Coordinates of C-alpha atoms in Angstrom, one line a residue:
Chain A
M1 CA 220.0 111.7 -59.9
S2 CA 216.7 112.1 -57.5
E3 CA 214.2 113.0 -59.4
N4 CA 210.9 110.7 -61.8
K5 CA 211.4 107.9 -63.8
T6 CA 210.1 109.8 -66.4
D7 CA 212.6 112.0 -65.8
Y8 CA 215.1 110.0 -67.9
I9 CA 215.4 109.0 -71.6
L10 CA 217.3 106.0 -70.8
R11 CA 217.6 103.4 -67.6
V12 CA 219.6 100.5 -67.1
E13 CA 219.1 98.3 -64.8
D14 CA 220.5 96.0 -63.5
I15 CA 222.3 94.7 -66.9
H16 CA 225.0 91.4 -65.9
K17 CA 227.1 89.7 -68.7
T18 CA 229.2 86.5 -68.1
Y19 CA 231.5 85.0 -70.5
G20 CA 232.5 81.5 -69.5
D21 CA 233.9 82.7 -66.1
A22 CA 235.3 86.0 -66.8
E23 CA 231.6 88.4 -65.2
V24 CA 232.2 91.3 -67.2
L25 CA 229.8 93.3 -66.0
K26 CA 228.0 93.0 -62.1
G27 CA 225.4 94.3 -61.9
V28 CA 225.3 97.7 -63.8
S29 CA 222.5 100.1 -62.8
F30 CA 222.0 104.6 -64.2
N31 CA 219.9 106.6 -65.7
V32 CA 220.3 109.2 -68.7
R33 CA 218.5 113.0 -69.3
K34 CA 217.8 114.4 -72.5
G35 CA 220.5 116.4 -73.4
D36 CA 223.4 114.6 -70.8
T37 CA 226.6 113.6 -72.3
I38 CA 228.1 110.3 -69.9
V39 CA 231.7 109.3 -70.0
F40 CA 232.4 106.3 -69.0
I41 CA 236.7 106.0 -68.5
G42 CA 238.1 103.2 -66.7
P43 CA 241.2 100.8 -66.5
S44 CA 240.4 97.9 -70.7
G45 CA 238.6 95.2 -69.6
T46 CA 236.1 96.2 -66.9
G47 CA 233.1 96.3 -69.0
K48 CA 233.3 99.8 -70.8
S49 CA 231.8 98.7 -74.4
T50 CA 230.4 95.6 -73.3
L51 CA 227.9 97.7 -70.8
L52 CA 227.4 100.0 -74.0
R53 CA 226.8 97.0 -76.6
C54 CA 224.2 95.4 -73.9
I55 CA 221.8 98.8 -74.2
N56 CA 221.0 98.2 -77.9
Q57 CA 221.3 94.3 -77.0
L58 CA 224.3 94.0 -79.8
T59 CA 225.6 92.3 -77.3
V60 CA 222.5 90.0 -74.5
P61 CA 223.4 90.9 -71.1
D62 CA 222.2 87.4 -68.8
S63 CA 219.7 89.3 -66.4
G64 CA 219.2 93.3 -65.9
R65 CA 216.6 95.6 -68.1
V66 CA 217.8 99.2 -70.2
W67 CA 213.6 100.9 -70.8
L68 CA 214.2 103.4 -73.6
H69 CA 212.2 106.1 -73.2
D70 CA 209.8 104.0 -71.4
E71 CA 209.6 101.2 -73.1
E72 CA 211.7 98.1 -73.2
V73 CA 214.3 97.1 -74.9
T74 CA 215.5 94.7 -73.4
N75 CA 213.5 91.5 -74.2
S76 CA 212.3 93.0 -77.3
G77 CA 212.2 90.5 -79.6
K78 CA 212.2 91.6 -83.4
K79 CA 210.9 95.0 -82.4
I80 CA 214.5 95.0 -81.3
N81 CA 214.7 96.8 -85.0
R82 CA 212.8 99.5 -84.3
F83 CA 215.1 100.3 -80.4
R84 CA 218.3 100.4 -83.0
Q85 CA 217.4 103.0 -85.0
K86 CA 216.4 105.0 -82.2
I87 CA 219.8 104.1 -80.2
G88 CA 223.2 105.3 -83.0
M89 CA 226.0 103.7 -82.0
V90 CA 229.8 104.2 -83.2
F91 CA 232.3 101.7 -83.3
Q92 CA 236.8 102.2 -82.6
N93 CA 236.8 101.0 -86.0
F94 CA 234.8 102.8 -87.9
Y95 CA 232.9 100.0 -88.8
L96 CA 231.9 101.9 -92.4
F97 CA 230.7 99.2 -95.6
D98 CA 233.8 98.7 -97.2
H99 CA 231.4 98.6 -100.7
L100 CA 230.1 101.6 -100.1
T101 CA 230.8 105.0 -100.7
A102 CA 231.1 108.0 -97.7
I103 CA 227.3 108.7 -99.1
K104 CA 226.0 105.4 -99.7
N105 CA 226.9 104.0 -96.2
V106 CA 224.8 106.8 -94.4
E107 CA 222.3 106.5 -96.9
I108 CA 221.4 102.9 -97.0
A109 CA 219.5 102.1 -93.6
L110 CA 217.7 105.6 -94.5
I111 CA 216.4 103.0 -97.7
K112 CA 216.6 100.0 -96.4
V113 CA 214.7 100.3 -92.1
K114 CA 213.3 103.5 -93.0
G115 CA 211.9 103.3 -96.1
M116 CA 213.1 107.0 -97.6
S117 CA 212.8 107.1 -101.2
P118 CA 216.3 107.5 -102.7
E119 CA 216.1 111.5 -103.3
A120 CA 215.2 112.4 -99.6
A121 CA 217.5 108.9 -98.1
R122 CA 220.1 111.1 -100.8
E123 CA 219.2 115.1 -99.2
K124 CA 219.3 113.6 -95.8
A125 CA 222.7 112.4 -95.8
L126 CA 224.4 114.9 -97.6
Y127 CA 222.5 117.0 -94.8
E128 CA 225.1 114.9 -92.1
L129 CA 227.3 115.3 -94.0
R130 CA 228.4 118.4 -93.6
Q131 CA 227.0 118.3 -89.6
V132 CA 230.3 116.2 -90.2
G133 CA 232.6 117.9 -92.3
M134 CA 232.4 115.0 -95.2
E135 CA 230.5 116.6 -97.5
D136 CA 233.9 117.0 -100.3
F137 CA 234.4 113.6 -99.5
A138 CA 230.9 112.1 -99.8
D139 CA 232.1 110.2 -103.5
H140 CA 235.0 108.3 -101.8
Y141 CA 235.4 104.8 -101.2
P142 CA 236.2 103.8 -97.1
A143 CA 239.6 102.9 -97.8
E144 CA 239.7 106.0 -99.7
L145 CA 239.2 108.5 -96.0
S146 CA 242.2 109.0 -92.7
G147 CA 240.7 107.4 -89.7
G148 CA 239.7 110.6 -88.7
Q149 CA 237.4 110.8 -92.0
A150 CA 236.0 107.2 -92.0
Q151 CA 234.7 108.1 -87.5
R152 CA 233.4 111.1 -89.1
V153 CA 231.2 109.6 -91.9
S154 CA 230.1 106.9 -89.2
I155 CA 229.3 109.0 -87.0
A156 CA 227.0 111.8 -89.8
R157 CA 225.4 107.3 -90.8
A158 CA 224.1 106.6 -86.7
L159 CA 223.6 110.6 -87.2
A160 CA 221.1 109.9 -90.5
M161 CA 218.9 107.9 -88.4
E162 CA 217.6 110.7 -86.0
P163 CA 218.9 108.4 -83.0
D164 CA 217.4 109.9 -79.4
V165 CA 220.6 108.6 -77.8
I166 CA 224.4 107.6 -80.0
L167 CA 226.1 105.0 -77.8
F168 CA 230.2 106.1 -78.9
D169 CA 233.0 102.9 -77.9
E170 CA 236.3 104.6 -77.6
P171 CA 235.5 106.7 -80.4
T172 CA 239.4 107.4 -80.9
S173 CA 241.0 105.3 -79.5
A174 CA 242.5 103.9 -83.3
L175 CA 243.5 107.0 -84.2
D176 CA 246.5 108.8 -83.9
P177 CA 246.0 112.4 -81.7
E178 CA 245.4 115.0 -84.6
L179 CA 242.8 112.3 -86.1
T180 CA 240.9 112.0 -82.2
R181 CA 241.2 116.1 -82.2
E182 CA 239.2 116.3 -85.3
V183 CA 236.2 113.8 -84.5
L184 CA 236.4 114.8 -80.8
E185 CA 235.4 117.6 -82.1
V186 CA 232.6 116.3 -84.4
M187 CA 231.6 114.9 -80.7
R188 CA 231.7 118.5 -78.8
K189 CA 229.5 120.1 -81.3
L190 CA 227.6 117.4 -81.3
A191 CA 227.3 117.5 -77.2
L192 CA 226.7 121.4 -77.9
E193 CA 223.8 121.1 -79.7
G194 CA 222.1 118.7 -77.5
M195 CA 222.7 115.0 -78.3
T196 CA 222.3 112.5 -75.9
M197 CA 225.5 111.1 -75.9
L198 CA 226.9 108.1 -74.1
V199 CA 231.0 107.9 -74.6
V200 CA 233.5 105.0 -73.5
T201 CA 237.2 106.6 -74.1
H202 CA 239.7 107.2 -72.9
E203 CA 240.2 111.0 -74.3
M204 CA 240.5 112.9 -70.0
G205 CA 240.4 116.3 -71.7
F206 CA 237.0 115.5 -73.2
A207 CA 235.2 114.3 -70.4
R208 CA 236.7 117.3 -68.3
S209 CA 234.6 119.5 -70.7
V210 CA 232.3 117.8 -71.9
A211 CA 230.4 115.5 -70.5
T212 CA 227.6 116.1 -67.8
E213 CA 229.1 113.2 -65.7
I214 CA 231.8 110.9 -65.6
V215 CA 231.4 107.2 -64.5
F216 CA 234.0 105.3 -63.4
M217 CA 233.8 101.6 -64.2
E218 CA 236.2 99.2 -62.2
S219 CA 235.6 95.2 -62.5
G220 CA 232.2 95.4 -63.7
V221 CA 230.9 97.6 -61.4
I222 CA 230.6 101.5 -61.6
Q223 CA 233.0 102.8 -59.0
E224 CA 232.4 106.6 -58.8
I225 CA 230.0 108.7 -61.1
G226 CA 230.6 112.3 -60.6
T227 CA 229.7 115.8 -62.1
P228 CA 233.3 116.9 -64.1
A229 CA 233.7 119.5 -60.8
E230 CA 233.2 117.0 -58.5
V231 CA 235.5 115.3 -60.4
F232 CA 238.5 116.7 -60.9
G233 CA 237.6 120.3 -58.8
D234 CA 239.4 120.2 -55.2
G235 CA 236.2 118.4 -52.9
G236 CA 237.0 115.5 -51.7
G237 CA 236.9 111.8 -52.8
F238 CA 236.8 110.2 -56.1
E239 CA 240.4 109.3 -55.2
R240 CA 239.9 105.7 -57.6
I241 CA 239.1 108.8 -60.1
R242 CA 242.3 110.7 -58.9
S243 CA 244.2 108.0 -59.0
F244 CA 243.0 106.2 -62.5
M245 CA 243.2 110.4 -64.0
G246 CA 247.1 109.5 -63.2
K247 CA 248.0 106.8 -64.3
I248 CA 246.5 108.1 -67.7
G249 CA 249.2 111.9 -67.6
D250 CA 251.4 109.8 -66.7
L251 CA 251.3 107.5 -69.8
S252 CA 250.1 110.1 -72.4
G253 CA 253.8 112.7 -70.6
D254 CA 250.8 115.6 -69.7
Chain B
M1 CA 239.7 64.2 -149.5
D2 CA 242.3 66.8 -148.8
L3 CA 242.3 68.0 -144.4
F4 CA 241.7 71.5 -145.6
S5 CA 237.8 70.5 -147.5
V6 CA 237.5 67.9 -144.6
V7 CA 238.1 70.7 -141.8
A8 CA 235.7 73.3 -144.4
E9 CA 233.1 71.1 -144.9
W10 CA 233.0 70.0 -141.4
F11 CA 233.7 73.4 -139.3
P12 CA 229.7 74.7 -139.3
Y13 CA 229.3 71.1 -137.3
L14 CA 231.6 71.4 -134.9
V15 CA 231.1 75.1 -134.2
E16 CA 227.5 74.1 -133.5
G17 CA 229.1 71.6 -131.1
I18 CA 231.1 75.2 -129.8
L19 CA 227.6 76.4 -128.7
V20 CA 226.1 73.6 -127.1
T21 CA 228.7 73.7 -125.0
V22 CA 229.0 76.9 -124.5
G23 CA 225.0 76.2 -123.2
L24 CA 226.4 73.5 -121.7
V25 CA 229.0 75.2 -119.1
A26 CA 227.0 78.4 -119.0
S27 CA 223.9 77.3 -118.0
A28 CA 225.7 75.0 -115.6
L29 CA 227.3 77.2 -114.4
I30 CA 224.2 80.1 -113.5
I31 CA 222.2 76.8 -111.0
G32 CA 226.0 76.0 -109.8
A33 CA 225.3 80.2 -108.9
C34 CA 221.8 80.1 -107.9
L35 CA 222.5 77.4 -105.5
G36 CA 225.3 78.0 -104.5
L37 CA 225.7 81.0 -103.3
P38 CA 222.2 80.3 -101.2
M39 CA 224.1 77.4 -99.3
A40 CA 226.4 79.6 -98.4
I41 CA 224.3 81.9 -96.5
G42 CA 222.5 78.8 -95.6
Q43 CA 226.3 77.0 -94.2
V44 CA 227.0 80.0 -92.4
Y45 CA 224.2 82.0 -90.6
G46 CA 221.4 79.1 -90.9
S47 CA 220.4 76.3 -88.3
R48 CA 222.6 72.9 -86.8
P49 CA 220.1 70.8 -89.4
L50 CA 220.5 72.6 -92.1
K51 CA 223.8 73.8 -92.0
Y52 CA 224.7 70.2 -91.9
V53 CA 221.9 69.1 -95.2
I54 CA 224.8 71.1 -96.9
G55 CA 227.3 70.4 -95.4
L56 CA 225.3 66.7 -97.1
Y57 CA 225.0 67.7 -99.5
V58 CA 228.8 68.7 -100.5
W59 CA 230.6 65.9 -99.5
F60 CA 228.0 63.6 -101.8
F61 CA 229.1 65.8 -105.2
R62 CA 232.5 66.6 -104.6
G63 CA 233.0 62.9 -103.1
L64 CA 231.9 61.1 -106.1
P65 CA 234.0 61.3 -110.1
V66 CA 231.8 63.5 -112.2
L67 CA 231.3 60.2 -114.1
V68 CA 229.6 58.5 -111.9
L69 CA 228.1 61.3 -111.1
L70 CA 226.3 62.1 -114.8
F71 CA 225.8 57.7 -115.3
M72 CA 223.6 58.1 -112.5
F73 CA 222.0 60.5 -112.7
Y74 CA 221.1 59.8 -116.1
F75 CA 221.0 55.8 -116.1
T76 CA 219.8 55.8 -112.1
I77 CA 217.4 58.5 -109.8
F78 CA 216.1 60.5 -113.8
P79 CA 214.2 57.2 -114.9
L80 CA 213.7 56.3 -110.7
L81 CA 211.9 59.4 -110.9
N82 CA 210.5 58.2 -114.8
L83 CA 211.7 61.7 -116.0
D84 CA 212.9 61.1 -119.3
L85 CA 215.3 64.1 -119.7
D86 CA 217.6 65.6 -123.2
A87 CA 221.1 64.1 -122.5
F88 CA 222.0 67.7 -122.4
F89 CA 219.5 69.0 -119.9
V90 CA 220.9 66.1 -117.5
G91 CA 225.0 66.8 -118.3
A92 CA 224.1 70.6 -117.9
T93 CA 221.9 69.1 -114.4
V94 CA 224.2 67.3 -113.6
L95 CA 227.1 69.9 -113.8
G96 CA 225.9 72.0 -111.6
L97 CA 224.7 70.7 -109.5
R98 CA 228.0 70.0 -108.3
G99 CA 229.0 73.5 -108.9
A100 CA 226.6 74.4 -106.6
A101 CA 229.2 72.3 -104.2
Y102 CA 232.2 73.4 -105.2
Q103 CA 230.6 77.3 -105.9
S104 CA 228.9 76.9 -102.3
Q105 CA 232.3 76.9 -100.8
I106 CA 234.3 79.6 -102.9
F107 CA 230.9 81.9 -100.6
R108 CA 231.0 80.4 -98.1
G109 CA 234.9 81.6 -97.7
A110 CA 234.5 84.4 -98.5
I111 CA 231.5 85.2 -96.4
Q112 CA 233.8 83.9 -94.1
S113 CA 236.3 87.1 -94.4
I114 CA 233.9 90.0 -93.9
S115 CA 235.5 91.2 -90.9
E116 CA 232.2 90.8 -88.1
G117 CA 231.7 94.3 -88.0
Q118 CA 230.1 94.7 -90.7
M119 CA 227.2 92.7 -89.4
T120 CA 227.5 94.5 -86.1
A121 CA 226.9 98.1 -87.8
A122 CA 224.4 97.0 -89.9
R123 CA 222.6 95.5 -87.6
S124 CA 223.4 98.8 -84.5
L125 CA 221.6 100.7 -87.8
G126 CA 218.9 98.0 -87.1
M127 CA 218.4 96.6 -90.4
S128 CA 217.3 92.8 -90.2
R129 CA 219.8 89.8 -90.0
A130 CA 218.4 89.0 -93.8
A131 CA 218.1 92.7 -94.6
A132 CA 221.9 92.9 -94.1
I133 CA 223.0 89.9 -95.1
R134 CA 221.5 91.2 -98.6
T135 CA 222.7 94.6 -98.4
I136 CA 226.0 94.4 -97.0
I137 CA 227.3 91.4 -96.7
I138 CA 226.4 89.4 -99.8
P139 CA 227.2 92.7 -102.4
Q140 CA 230.6 92.8 -100.6
A141 CA 231.3 88.4 -100.8
V142 CA 231.2 88.0 -104.4
R143 CA 233.3 90.5 -105.2
I144 CA 235.6 89.1 -102.9
A145 CA 235.0 85.7 -104.5
L146 CA 234.9 86.4 -107.8
P147 CA 238.7 85.8 -108.1
G148 CA 238.7 82.0 -106.5
W149 CA 235.4 82.1 -108.7
S150 CA 236.5 82.6 -111.9
N151 CA 238.5 78.9 -111.4
E152 CA 235.3 77.7 -111.7
Y153 CA 234.8 78.5 -115.5
P154 CA 237.8 76.6 -116.6
N155 CA 237.3 73.5 -114.6
I156 CA 233.1 73.3 -115.6
L157 CA 234.2 73.8 -119.1
T158 CA 236.6 71.1 -119.2
D159 CA 234.9 68.8 -117.3
S160 CA 231.8 69.0 -120.0
A161 CA 233.0 66.7 -121.8
I162 CA 232.4 64.0 -120.2
C163 CA 229.0 64.7 -121.1
Y164 CA 230.2 62.3 -124.4
A165 CA 229.9 59.6 -122.3
I166 CA 226.3 60.3 -122.4
G167 CA 225.5 61.4 -125.6
V168 CA 225.7 64.8 -125.6
A169 CA 226.5 66.2 -128.5
E170 CA 229.5 68.8 -127.9
L171 CA 232.2 69.7 -128.6
L172 CA 234.0 66.5 -128.4
T173 CA 231.2 64.3 -128.4
R174 CA 230.8 66.4 -132.3
T175 CA 235.0 65.6 -132.9
S176 CA 234.2 62.0 -132.6
Q177 CA 232.5 61.7 -134.9
I178 CA 233.7 63.1 -137.2
V179 CA 237.3 61.7 -136.7
T180 CA 235.5 58.5 -137.0
Q181 CA 233.4 59.0 -140.6
T182 CA 236.5 60.8 -141.9
Y183 CA 240.0 58.0 -140.4
I184 CA 241.5 61.9 -139.7
T185 CA 242.0 61.9 -136.0
M186 CA 245.6 64.3 -135.1
P187 CA 244.1 67.3 -136.9
I188 CA 240.6 67.0 -136.1
Y189 CA 241.8 66.4 -131.9
I190 CA 244.1 69.8 -132.7
L191 CA 241.3 71.6 -133.8
C192 CA 238.8 70.5 -131.3
A193 CA 241.4 71.5 -128.3
L194 CA 242.2 74.3 -130.7
M195 CA 238.3 75.8 -130.0
F196 CA 237.9 74.1 -126.4
I197 CA 241.6 77.1 -125.5
M198 CA 239.3 79.3 -127.2
L199 CA 236.6 79.2 -125.1
N200 CA 238.7 79.5 -122.1
F201 CA 240.7 82.0 -122.7
A202 CA 237.2 84.2 -124.6
G203 CA 235.3 83.4 -121.4
M204 CA 238.3 84.3 -118.9
R205 CA 238.5 87.9 -120.5
V206 CA 235.2 88.4 -120.2
I207 CA 235.2 87.2 -115.9
A208 CA 238.3 89.6 -115.7
Y209 CA 236.3 92.0 -117.7
L210 CA 233.2 92.2 -115.1
E211 CA 236.4 91.9 -112.1
K212 CA 237.1 95.2 -113.5
R213 CA 233.7 96.3 -113.5
V214 CA 232.5 95.6 -110.1
A215 CA 236.0 96.4 -108.4
I216 CA 236.0 99.1 -105.4
P217 CA 239.6 100.8 -104.4
G218 CA 241.1 99.7 -102.1
F219 CA 238.4 96.4 -101.8
S220 CA 240.0 93.2 -103.1
G221 CA 238.9 91.0 -101.5
G222 CA 240.0 89.7 -97.7
G223 CA 237.8 91.4 -95.4
Q224 CA 238.7 94.1 -94.2
A225 CA 240.5 96.9 -96.7
G226 CA 244.7 97.2 -96.0
I227 CA 243.7 95.0 -93.5
V228 CA 245.9 91.3 -93.6

């Protein structure tokens, strides 16, 4: 990470966030290039999700700045709604709009936020549902979908806005292993197609095979950053990541 | 005169009373919904002063007997404002303003039962808060509120009879007029009661139909489907 600043699509500078007495983020900085898939791992409660939410300002950080291209996302006032169109987000619990069918979930922001015509929005929504293999479920309501299907629809909803980067906040943590796989496959495909992604996950297989960089967070700071080859390879260092992954492996019986 | 011919003679007069009662109830429900829903939104999403003002309104209109409200508006508030209003209009307004206080709390409960994630997801897509409230929160809240809201109809219907006290020519007023004129009491009051019950039944059927019409699979209220 030594290139010129303008090489980066997203820059995060020294983010701090405190809830009451708990300092959740203690100065986190990193940069993202176009097409990167950055995977954040680490113990629960170390601020990974908060960090993602600070990027699109769903959580307003106490200090620090976020830049998308060369525009500041933090302190952007009403303009934040424009940035959020460019920064997609996928949530652990999907958060599909419960009163809308799958296709309407994808359409609604196209119509209400982007101002597309209903016909154009429908066409775009169908295209995105096809991308995640959910076109056959276009007219199903969220309650009629499995968790994996719901999460794929929510990915389509994010994709439809044509964002520069998508934030995935533990996208498979609410899913059983089989459904996890179908969601990870969609994400893997997106990464291969060049989508820029920040992913908070405990899926080490995904981190290993898809990440351009693995970021290990603990106690509100980035402890280690490395490529999968560095982290999983024979070289020295990365003791903390390895010990963390060892613990996860023990639990899941790998 | 036998009972049958009395009833036959006065029946059209009572039916007109039904129309007046229906007019009162419909106006009151509409006024209540048009004020109650925005008040609920204000109470959940508004600024602190706004929440306070709405709280005060609700406290006032729920705190006084409906007859006190009715007299207050009919004999004091509207005359003080130099408004010479028809008794029907005053009755509908008072029932509506009072209904708004109750309806606002029905809608507020519904809005607050919607999972935070719905707003979060809408904002993450770049929707303004106002747009998210309009397109995501309200359509869900109204559906969740419907079963509780359906209480409003029989409440207002039965309350509407109190407009007798200011001389609105609704069902009960006309009933007692007939009783005074014919000296037949029990059968006429029973007829009046039957008409109220019929109105109640018909209205509840309409609401049940509405509930069915707007129902969404797995979304019968209480926030996210399937999560208790």
